[in-house]
mmCIF file of C-alpha atoms in Angstrom:
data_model
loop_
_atom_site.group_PDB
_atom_site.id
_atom_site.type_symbol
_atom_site.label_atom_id
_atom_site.label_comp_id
_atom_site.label_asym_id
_atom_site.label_seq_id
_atom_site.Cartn_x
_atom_site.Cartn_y
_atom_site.Cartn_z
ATOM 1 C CA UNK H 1 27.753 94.477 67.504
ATOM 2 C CA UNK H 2 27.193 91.129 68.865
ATOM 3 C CA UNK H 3 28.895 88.311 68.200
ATOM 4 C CA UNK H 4 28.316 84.583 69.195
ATOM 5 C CA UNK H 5 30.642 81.231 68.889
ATOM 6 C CA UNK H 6 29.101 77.747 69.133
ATOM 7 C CA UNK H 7 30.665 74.190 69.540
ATOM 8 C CA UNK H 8 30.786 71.858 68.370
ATOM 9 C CA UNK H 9 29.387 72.423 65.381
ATOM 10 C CA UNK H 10 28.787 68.865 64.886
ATOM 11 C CA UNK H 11 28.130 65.885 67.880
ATOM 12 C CA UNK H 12 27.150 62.106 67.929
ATOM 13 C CA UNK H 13 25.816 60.480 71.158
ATOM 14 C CA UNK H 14 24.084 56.868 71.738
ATOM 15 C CA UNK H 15 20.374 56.993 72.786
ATOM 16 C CA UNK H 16 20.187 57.465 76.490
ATOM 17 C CA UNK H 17 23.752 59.698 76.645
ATOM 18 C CA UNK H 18 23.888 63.522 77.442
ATOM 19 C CA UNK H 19 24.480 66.273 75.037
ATOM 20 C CA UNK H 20 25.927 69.630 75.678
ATOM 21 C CA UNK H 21 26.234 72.666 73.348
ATOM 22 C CA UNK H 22 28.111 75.995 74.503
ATOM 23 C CA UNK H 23 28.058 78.953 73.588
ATOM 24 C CA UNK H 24 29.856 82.426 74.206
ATOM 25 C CA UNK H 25 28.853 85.934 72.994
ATOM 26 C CA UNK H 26 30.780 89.492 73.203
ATOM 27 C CA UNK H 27 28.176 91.691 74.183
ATOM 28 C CA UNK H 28 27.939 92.304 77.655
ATOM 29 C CA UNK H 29 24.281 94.074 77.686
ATOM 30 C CA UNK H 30 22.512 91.303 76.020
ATOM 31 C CA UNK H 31 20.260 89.790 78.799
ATOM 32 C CA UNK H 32 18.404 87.447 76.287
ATOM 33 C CA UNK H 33 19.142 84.188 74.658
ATOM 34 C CA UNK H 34 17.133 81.653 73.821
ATOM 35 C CA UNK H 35 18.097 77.803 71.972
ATOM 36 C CA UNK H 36 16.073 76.554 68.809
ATOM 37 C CA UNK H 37 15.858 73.215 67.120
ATOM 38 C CA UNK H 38 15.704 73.122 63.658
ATOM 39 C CA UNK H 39 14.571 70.120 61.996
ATOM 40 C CA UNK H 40 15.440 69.216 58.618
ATOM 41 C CA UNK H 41 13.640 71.331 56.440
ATOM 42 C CA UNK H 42 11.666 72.987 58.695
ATOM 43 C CA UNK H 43 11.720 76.154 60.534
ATOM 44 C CA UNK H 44 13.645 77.223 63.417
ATOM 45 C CA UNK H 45 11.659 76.677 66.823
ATOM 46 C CA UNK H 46 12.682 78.132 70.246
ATOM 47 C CA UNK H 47 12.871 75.028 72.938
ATOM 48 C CA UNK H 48 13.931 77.320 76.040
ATOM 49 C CA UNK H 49 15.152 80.263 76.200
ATOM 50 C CA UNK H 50 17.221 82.492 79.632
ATOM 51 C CA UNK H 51 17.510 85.620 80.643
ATOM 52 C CA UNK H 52 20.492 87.472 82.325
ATOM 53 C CA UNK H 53 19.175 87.772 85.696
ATOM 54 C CA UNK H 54 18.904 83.841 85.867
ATOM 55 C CA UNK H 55 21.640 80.841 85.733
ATOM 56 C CA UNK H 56 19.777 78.284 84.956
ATOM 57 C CA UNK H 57 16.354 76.854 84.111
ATOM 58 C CA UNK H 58 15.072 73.765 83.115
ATOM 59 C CA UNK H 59 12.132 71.965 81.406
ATOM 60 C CA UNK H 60 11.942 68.077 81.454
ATOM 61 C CA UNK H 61 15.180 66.587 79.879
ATOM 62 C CA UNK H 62 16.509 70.434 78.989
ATOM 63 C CA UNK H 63 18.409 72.691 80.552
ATOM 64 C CA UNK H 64 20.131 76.060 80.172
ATOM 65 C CA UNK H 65 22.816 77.532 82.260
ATOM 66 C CA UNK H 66 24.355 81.126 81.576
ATOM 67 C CA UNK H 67 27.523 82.467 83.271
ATOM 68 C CA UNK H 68 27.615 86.435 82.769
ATOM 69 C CA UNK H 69 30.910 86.890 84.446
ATOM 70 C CA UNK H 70 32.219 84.436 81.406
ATOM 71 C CA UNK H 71 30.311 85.625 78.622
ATOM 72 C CA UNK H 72 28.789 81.989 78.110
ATOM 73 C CA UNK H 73 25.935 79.885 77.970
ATOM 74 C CA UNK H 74 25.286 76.282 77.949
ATOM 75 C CA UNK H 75 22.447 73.752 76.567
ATOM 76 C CA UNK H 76 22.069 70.143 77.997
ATOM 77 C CA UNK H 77 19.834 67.977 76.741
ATOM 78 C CA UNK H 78 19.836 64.565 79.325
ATOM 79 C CA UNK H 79 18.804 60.849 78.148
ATOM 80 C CA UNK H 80 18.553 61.518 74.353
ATOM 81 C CA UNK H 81 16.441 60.218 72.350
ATOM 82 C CA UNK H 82 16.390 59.818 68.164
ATOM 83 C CA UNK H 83 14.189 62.422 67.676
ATOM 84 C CA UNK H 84 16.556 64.753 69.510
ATOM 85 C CA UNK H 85 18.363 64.511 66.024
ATOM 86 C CA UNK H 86 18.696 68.093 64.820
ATOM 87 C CA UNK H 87 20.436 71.450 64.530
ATOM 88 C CA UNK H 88 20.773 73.592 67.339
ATOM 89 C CA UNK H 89 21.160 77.082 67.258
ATOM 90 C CA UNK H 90 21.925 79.337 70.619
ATOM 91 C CA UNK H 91 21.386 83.160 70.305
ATOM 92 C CA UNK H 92 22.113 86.416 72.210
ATOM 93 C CA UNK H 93 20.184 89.712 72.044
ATOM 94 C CA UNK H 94 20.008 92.723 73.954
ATOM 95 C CA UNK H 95 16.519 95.092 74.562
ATOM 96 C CA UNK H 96 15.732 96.687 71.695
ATOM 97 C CA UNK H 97 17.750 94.780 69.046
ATOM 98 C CA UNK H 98 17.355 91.369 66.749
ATOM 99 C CA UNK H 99 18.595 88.229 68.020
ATOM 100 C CA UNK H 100 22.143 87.269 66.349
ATOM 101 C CA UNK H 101 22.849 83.327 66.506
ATOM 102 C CA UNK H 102 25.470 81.056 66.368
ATOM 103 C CA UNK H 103 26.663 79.133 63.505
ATOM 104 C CA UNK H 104 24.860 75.579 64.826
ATOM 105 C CA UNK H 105 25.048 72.287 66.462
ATOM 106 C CA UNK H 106 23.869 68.834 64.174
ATOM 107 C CA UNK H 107 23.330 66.540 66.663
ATOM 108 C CA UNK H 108 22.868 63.038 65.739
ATOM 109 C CA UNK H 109 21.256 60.524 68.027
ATOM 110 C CA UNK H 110 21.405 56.713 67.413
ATOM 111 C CA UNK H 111 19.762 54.058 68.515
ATOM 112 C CA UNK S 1 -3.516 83.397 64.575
ATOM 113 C CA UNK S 2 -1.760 81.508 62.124
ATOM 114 C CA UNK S 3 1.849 82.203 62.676
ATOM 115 C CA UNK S 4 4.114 84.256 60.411
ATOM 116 C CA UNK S 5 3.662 83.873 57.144
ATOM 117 C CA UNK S 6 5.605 83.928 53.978
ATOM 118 C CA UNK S 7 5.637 83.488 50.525
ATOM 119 C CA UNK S 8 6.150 82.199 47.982
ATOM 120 C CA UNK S 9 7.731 78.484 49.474
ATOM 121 C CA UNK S 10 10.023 78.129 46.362
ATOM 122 C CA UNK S 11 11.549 80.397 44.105
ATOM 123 C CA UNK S 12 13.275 79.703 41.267
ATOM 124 C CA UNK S 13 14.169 82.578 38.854
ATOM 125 C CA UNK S 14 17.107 83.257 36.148
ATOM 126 C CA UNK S 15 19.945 85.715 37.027
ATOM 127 C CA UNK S 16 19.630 89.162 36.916
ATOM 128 C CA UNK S 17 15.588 88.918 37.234
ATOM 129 C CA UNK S 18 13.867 90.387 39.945
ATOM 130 C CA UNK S 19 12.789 88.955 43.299
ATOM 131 C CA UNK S 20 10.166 89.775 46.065
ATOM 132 C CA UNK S 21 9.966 88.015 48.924
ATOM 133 C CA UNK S 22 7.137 88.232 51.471
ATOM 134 C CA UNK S 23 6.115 87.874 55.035
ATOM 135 C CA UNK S 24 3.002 88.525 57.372
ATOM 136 C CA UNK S 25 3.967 88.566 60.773
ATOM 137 C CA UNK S 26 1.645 87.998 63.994
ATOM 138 C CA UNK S 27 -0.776 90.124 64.662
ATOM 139 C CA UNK S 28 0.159 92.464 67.674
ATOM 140 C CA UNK S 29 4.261 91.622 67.208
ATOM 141 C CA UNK S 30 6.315 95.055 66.927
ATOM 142 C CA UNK S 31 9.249 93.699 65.447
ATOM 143 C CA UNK S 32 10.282 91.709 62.528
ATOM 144 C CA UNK S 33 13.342 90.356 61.465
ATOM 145 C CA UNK S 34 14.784 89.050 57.987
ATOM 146 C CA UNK S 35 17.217 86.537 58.197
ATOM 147 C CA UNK S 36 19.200 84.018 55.391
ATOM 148 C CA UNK S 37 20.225 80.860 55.791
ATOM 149 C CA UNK S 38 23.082 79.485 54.317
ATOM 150 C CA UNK S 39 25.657 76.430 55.140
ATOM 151 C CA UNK S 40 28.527 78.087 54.723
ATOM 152 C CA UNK S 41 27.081 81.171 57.232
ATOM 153 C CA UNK S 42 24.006 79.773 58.975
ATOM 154 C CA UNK S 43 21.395 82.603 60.057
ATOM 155 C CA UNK S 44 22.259 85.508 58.942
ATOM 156 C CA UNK S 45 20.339 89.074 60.355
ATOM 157 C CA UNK S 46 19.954 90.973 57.419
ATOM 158 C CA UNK S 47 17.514 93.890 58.596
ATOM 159 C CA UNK S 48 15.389 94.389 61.139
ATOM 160 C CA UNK S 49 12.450 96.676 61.934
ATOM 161 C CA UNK S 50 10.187 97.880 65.041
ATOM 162 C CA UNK S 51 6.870 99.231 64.476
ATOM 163 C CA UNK S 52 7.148 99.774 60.870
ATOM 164 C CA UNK S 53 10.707 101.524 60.870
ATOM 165 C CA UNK S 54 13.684 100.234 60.033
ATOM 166 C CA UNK S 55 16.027 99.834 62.471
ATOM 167 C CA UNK S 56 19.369 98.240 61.375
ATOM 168 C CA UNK S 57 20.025 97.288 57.881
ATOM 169 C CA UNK S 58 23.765 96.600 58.373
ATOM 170 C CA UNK S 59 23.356 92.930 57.819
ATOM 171 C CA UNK S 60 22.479 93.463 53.585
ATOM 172 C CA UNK S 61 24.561 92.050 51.775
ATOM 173 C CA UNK S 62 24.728 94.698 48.693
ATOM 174 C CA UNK S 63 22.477 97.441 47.246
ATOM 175 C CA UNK S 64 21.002 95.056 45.272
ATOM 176 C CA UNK S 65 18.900 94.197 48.325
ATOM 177 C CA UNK S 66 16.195 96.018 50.021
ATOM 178 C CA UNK S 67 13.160 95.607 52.553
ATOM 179 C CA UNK S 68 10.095 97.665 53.506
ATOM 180 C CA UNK S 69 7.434 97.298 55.855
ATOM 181 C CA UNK S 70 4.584 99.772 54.873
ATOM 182 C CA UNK S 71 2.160 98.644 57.290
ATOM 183 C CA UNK S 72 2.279 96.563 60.568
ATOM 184 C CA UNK S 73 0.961 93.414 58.872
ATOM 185 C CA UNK S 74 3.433 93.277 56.023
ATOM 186 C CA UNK S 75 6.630 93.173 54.781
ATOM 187 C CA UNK S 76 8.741 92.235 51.497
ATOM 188 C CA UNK S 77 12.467 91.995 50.911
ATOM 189 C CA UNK S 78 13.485 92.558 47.486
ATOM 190 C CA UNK S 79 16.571 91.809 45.391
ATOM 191 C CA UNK S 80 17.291 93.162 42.357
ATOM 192 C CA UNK S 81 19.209 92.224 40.244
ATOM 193 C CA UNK S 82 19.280 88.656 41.464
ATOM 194 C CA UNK S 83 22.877 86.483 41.648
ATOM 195 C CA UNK S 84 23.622 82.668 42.298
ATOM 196 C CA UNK S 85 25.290 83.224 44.960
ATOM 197 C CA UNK S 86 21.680 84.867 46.623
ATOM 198 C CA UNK S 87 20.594 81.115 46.727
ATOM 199 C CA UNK S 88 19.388 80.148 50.226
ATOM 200 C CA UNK S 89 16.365 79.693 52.044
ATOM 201 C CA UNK S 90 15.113 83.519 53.365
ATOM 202 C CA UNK S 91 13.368 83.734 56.820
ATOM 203 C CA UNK S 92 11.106 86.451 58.253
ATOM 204 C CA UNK S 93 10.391 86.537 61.745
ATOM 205 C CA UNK S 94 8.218 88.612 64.092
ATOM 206 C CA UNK S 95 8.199 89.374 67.999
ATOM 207 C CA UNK S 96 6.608 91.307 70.779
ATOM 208 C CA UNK S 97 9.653 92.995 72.618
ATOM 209 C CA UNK S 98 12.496 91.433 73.541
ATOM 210 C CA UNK S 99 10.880 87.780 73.345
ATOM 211 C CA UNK S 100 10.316 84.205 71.515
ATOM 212 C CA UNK S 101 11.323 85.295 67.999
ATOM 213 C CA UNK S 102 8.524 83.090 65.857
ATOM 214 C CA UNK S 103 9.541 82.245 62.307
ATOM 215 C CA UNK S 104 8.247 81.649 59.247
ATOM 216 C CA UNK S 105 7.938 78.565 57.465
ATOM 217 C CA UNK S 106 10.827 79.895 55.005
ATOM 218 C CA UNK S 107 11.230 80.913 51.369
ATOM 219 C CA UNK S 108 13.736 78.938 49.668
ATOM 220 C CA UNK S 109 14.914 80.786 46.429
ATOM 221 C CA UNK S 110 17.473 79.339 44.004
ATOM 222 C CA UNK S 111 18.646 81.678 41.206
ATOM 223 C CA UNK S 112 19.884 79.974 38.710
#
């Protein structure tokens, strides 16, 4: 079955810096993999998600990039700000089949 | 539509009692998905099901748990008998296809 590594699992930045998770996964079909924020206490909510026949899309201050070839995929989040302050969690799925996620990013902005 | 919904929010409840989780997931969404959430192992699948059928229950833990779906608009997971260690916050989620998993706002049990 699938299988999918994130780092770090932790990372600080100042206000205004960049922040970049990766990810990689082991199943070649999956074609699907979205990013969520997860606030504290809350629920997980998807912020963009990419498919396999793209490299890289964008909305506002995110970004996604996926390499196939490499198995990986990439969010960056440009000029953070404090409520950026969450955990991240990538995911991979294939047609047909749950999504399986990572193990998290808590990103801390300060200000 | 209201989003997917589960209950209860908390759970407390002594060792070796039973517990039933449940969810209501969006109207018109063919799958849904129960995940845990723990530090130590983050999300966790533990079954899955489209239209009503189960499709891959690899991801429970032990016997002790089990899920159903006997209609499109509900679902429960079910452990019995409960253990400390099943202490975590239990998600359901729902979907149409392969798309936006939405998620519920969570059941946090704590057995005690």
């Amino acid at each position: 079955g699938e299988n999918v590594e994130q780092h770090p699992s932790t990372l600080s930045v100042q206000e205004g810096d960049s922040a970049v998770i990766k990810c990689t996964y082991s199943d070649s079909a999956s074609n699907y993999f979205p990013w969520y924020k997860q606030e504290l206490g809350k629920r997980p909510q998807l912020i963009i998600d990419i498919r396999s026949n793209v490299g890289e899309k964008k909305d506002q201050r995110i970004a996604v990039t996926l390499n196939k070839t490499a198995k990986h995929f990439s969010l960056h989040i440009t000029e953070t700000q404090p409520e950026d302050s969450a955990v991240y969690f990538c995911a991979a799925s294939r047609e047909g089949t749950a999504l399986i996620f990572g193990k998290g990013t808590t990103l801390s902005v300060s200000s | 539509d209201a989003g997917v919904i589960q209950s209860p929010r908390h759970e407390v409840t002594e060792m070796g009692q039973e517990v039933t989780l449940r969810c209501k997931p969006i109207s018109g969404h063919d799958y849904l998905f129960w995940y845990r959430q723990t530090m130590m192992r983050g999300l966790e699948l533990l079954i899955y099901f489209n239209n009503n059928v189960p499709i891959d229950d690899s991801g429970m833990p032990e016997d002790r748990f089990s899920a159903k779906m006997p209609n499109a608009s509900f679902s429960t997971l079910k452990i019995q008998p409960s253990e400390p260690r099943d202490s975590a916050v239990y998600f359901c989620a729902s979907s149409f296809m392969n798309t936006e998993a939405f998620f519920g706002q969570g059941t946090r049990l704590t057995v005690v």
